mmCIF file of N, CA and C in Angstrom:
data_model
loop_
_atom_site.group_PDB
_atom_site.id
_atom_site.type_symbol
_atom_site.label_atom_id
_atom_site.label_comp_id
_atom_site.label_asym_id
_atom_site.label_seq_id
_atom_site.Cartn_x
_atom_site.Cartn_y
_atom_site.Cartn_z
ATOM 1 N N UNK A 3 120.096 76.049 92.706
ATOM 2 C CA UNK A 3 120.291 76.558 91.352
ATOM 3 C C UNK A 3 118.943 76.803 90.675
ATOM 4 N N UNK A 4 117.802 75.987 90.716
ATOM 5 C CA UNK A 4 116.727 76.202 90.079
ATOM 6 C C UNK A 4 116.160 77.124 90.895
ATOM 7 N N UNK A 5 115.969 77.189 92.245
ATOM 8 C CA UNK A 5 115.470 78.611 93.037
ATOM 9 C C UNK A 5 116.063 79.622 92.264
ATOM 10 N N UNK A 6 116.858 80.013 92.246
ATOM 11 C CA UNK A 6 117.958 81.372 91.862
ATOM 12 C C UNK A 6 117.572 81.647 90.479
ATOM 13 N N UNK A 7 117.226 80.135 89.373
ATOM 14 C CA UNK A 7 117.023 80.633 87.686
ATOM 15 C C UNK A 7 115.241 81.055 87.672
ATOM 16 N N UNK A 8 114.601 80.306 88.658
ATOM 17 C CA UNK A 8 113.035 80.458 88.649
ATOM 18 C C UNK A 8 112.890 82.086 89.348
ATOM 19 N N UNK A 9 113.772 82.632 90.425
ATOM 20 C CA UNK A 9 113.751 83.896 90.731
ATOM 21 C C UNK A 9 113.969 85.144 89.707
ATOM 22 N N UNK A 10 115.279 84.802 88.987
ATOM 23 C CA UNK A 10 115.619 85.735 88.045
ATOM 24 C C UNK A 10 114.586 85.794 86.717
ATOM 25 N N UNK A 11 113.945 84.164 86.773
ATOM 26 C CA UNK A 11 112.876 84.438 85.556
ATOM 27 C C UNK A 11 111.558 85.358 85.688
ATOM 28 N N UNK A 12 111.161 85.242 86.984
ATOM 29 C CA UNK A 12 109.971 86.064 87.427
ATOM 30 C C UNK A 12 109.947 87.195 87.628
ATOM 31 N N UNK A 13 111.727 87.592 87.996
ATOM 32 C CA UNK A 13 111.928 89.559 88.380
ATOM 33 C C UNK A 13 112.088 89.794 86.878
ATOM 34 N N UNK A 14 112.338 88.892 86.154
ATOM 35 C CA UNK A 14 112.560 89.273 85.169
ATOM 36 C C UNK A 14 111.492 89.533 84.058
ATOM 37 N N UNK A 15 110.201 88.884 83.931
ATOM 38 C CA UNK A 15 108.887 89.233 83.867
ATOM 39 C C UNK A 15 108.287 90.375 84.154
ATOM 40 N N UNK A 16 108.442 90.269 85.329
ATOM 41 C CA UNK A 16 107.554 91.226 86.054
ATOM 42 C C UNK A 16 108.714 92.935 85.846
ATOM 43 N N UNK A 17 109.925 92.521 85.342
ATOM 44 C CA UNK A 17 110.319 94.098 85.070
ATOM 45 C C UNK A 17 110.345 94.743 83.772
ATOM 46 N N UNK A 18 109.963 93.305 82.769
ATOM 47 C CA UNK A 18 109.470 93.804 81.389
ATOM 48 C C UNK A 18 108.119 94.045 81.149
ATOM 49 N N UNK A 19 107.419 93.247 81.595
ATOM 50 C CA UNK A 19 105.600 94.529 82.273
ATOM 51 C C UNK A 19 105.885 95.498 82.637
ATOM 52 N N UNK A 20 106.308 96.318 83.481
ATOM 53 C CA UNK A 20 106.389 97.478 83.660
ATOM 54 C C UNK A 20 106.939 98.165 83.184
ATOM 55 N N UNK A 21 107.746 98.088 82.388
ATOM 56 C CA UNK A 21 108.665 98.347 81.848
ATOM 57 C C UNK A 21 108.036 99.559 80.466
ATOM 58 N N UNK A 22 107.031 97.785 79.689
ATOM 59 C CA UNK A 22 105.932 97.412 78.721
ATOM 60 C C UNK A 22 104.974 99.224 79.017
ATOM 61 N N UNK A 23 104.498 98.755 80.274
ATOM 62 C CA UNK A 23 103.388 99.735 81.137
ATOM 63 C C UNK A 23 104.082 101.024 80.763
ATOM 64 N N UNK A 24 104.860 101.462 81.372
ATOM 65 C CA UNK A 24 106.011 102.762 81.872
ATOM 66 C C UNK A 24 105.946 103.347 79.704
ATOM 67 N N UNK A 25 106.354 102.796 78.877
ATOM 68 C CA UNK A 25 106.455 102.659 77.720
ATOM 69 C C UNK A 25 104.568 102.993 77.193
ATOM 70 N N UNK A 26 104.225 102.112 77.063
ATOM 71 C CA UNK A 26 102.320 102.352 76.496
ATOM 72 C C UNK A 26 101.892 103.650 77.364
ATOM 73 N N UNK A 27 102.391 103.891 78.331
ATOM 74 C CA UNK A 27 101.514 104.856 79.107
ATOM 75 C C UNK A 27 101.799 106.363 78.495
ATOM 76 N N UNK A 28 103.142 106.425 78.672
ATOM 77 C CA UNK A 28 103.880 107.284 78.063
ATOM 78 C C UNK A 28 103.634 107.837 76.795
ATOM 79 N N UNK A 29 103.574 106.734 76.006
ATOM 80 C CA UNK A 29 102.857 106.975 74.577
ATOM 81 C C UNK A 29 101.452 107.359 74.387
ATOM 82 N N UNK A 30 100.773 106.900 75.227
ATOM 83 C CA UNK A 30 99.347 107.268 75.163
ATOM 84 C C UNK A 30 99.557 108.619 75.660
ATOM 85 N N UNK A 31 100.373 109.143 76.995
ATOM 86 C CA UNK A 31 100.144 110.740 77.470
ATOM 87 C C UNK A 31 100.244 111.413 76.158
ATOM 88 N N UNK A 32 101.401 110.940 75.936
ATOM 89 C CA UNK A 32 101.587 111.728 74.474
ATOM 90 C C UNK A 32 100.741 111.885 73.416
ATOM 91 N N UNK A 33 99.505 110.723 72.934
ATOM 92 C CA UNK A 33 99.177 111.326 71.733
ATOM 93 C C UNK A 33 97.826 111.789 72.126
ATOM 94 N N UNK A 34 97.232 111.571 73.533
ATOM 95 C CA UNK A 34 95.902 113.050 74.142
ATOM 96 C C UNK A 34 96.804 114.369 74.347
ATOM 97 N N UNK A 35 97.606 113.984 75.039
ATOM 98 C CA UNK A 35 97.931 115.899 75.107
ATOM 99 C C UNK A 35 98.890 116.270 74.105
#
């Protein structure tokens, strides 16, 4: 049970960084071009 909640906490991290990333990046293309 703690394997499975410590797994879902870390994919779950690591898919709101990119997420975060995918989002700031986007915004930045946008306000150079």
């Amino acid at each position: 049970m703690m394997g499975a909640l410590a797994f879902y906490t870390v994919t779950g991290i690591i898919y709101s960084e990119r997420a975060l990333a995918i989002i700031l990046f986007t915004f930045a293309a946008r306000r150079c071009g």
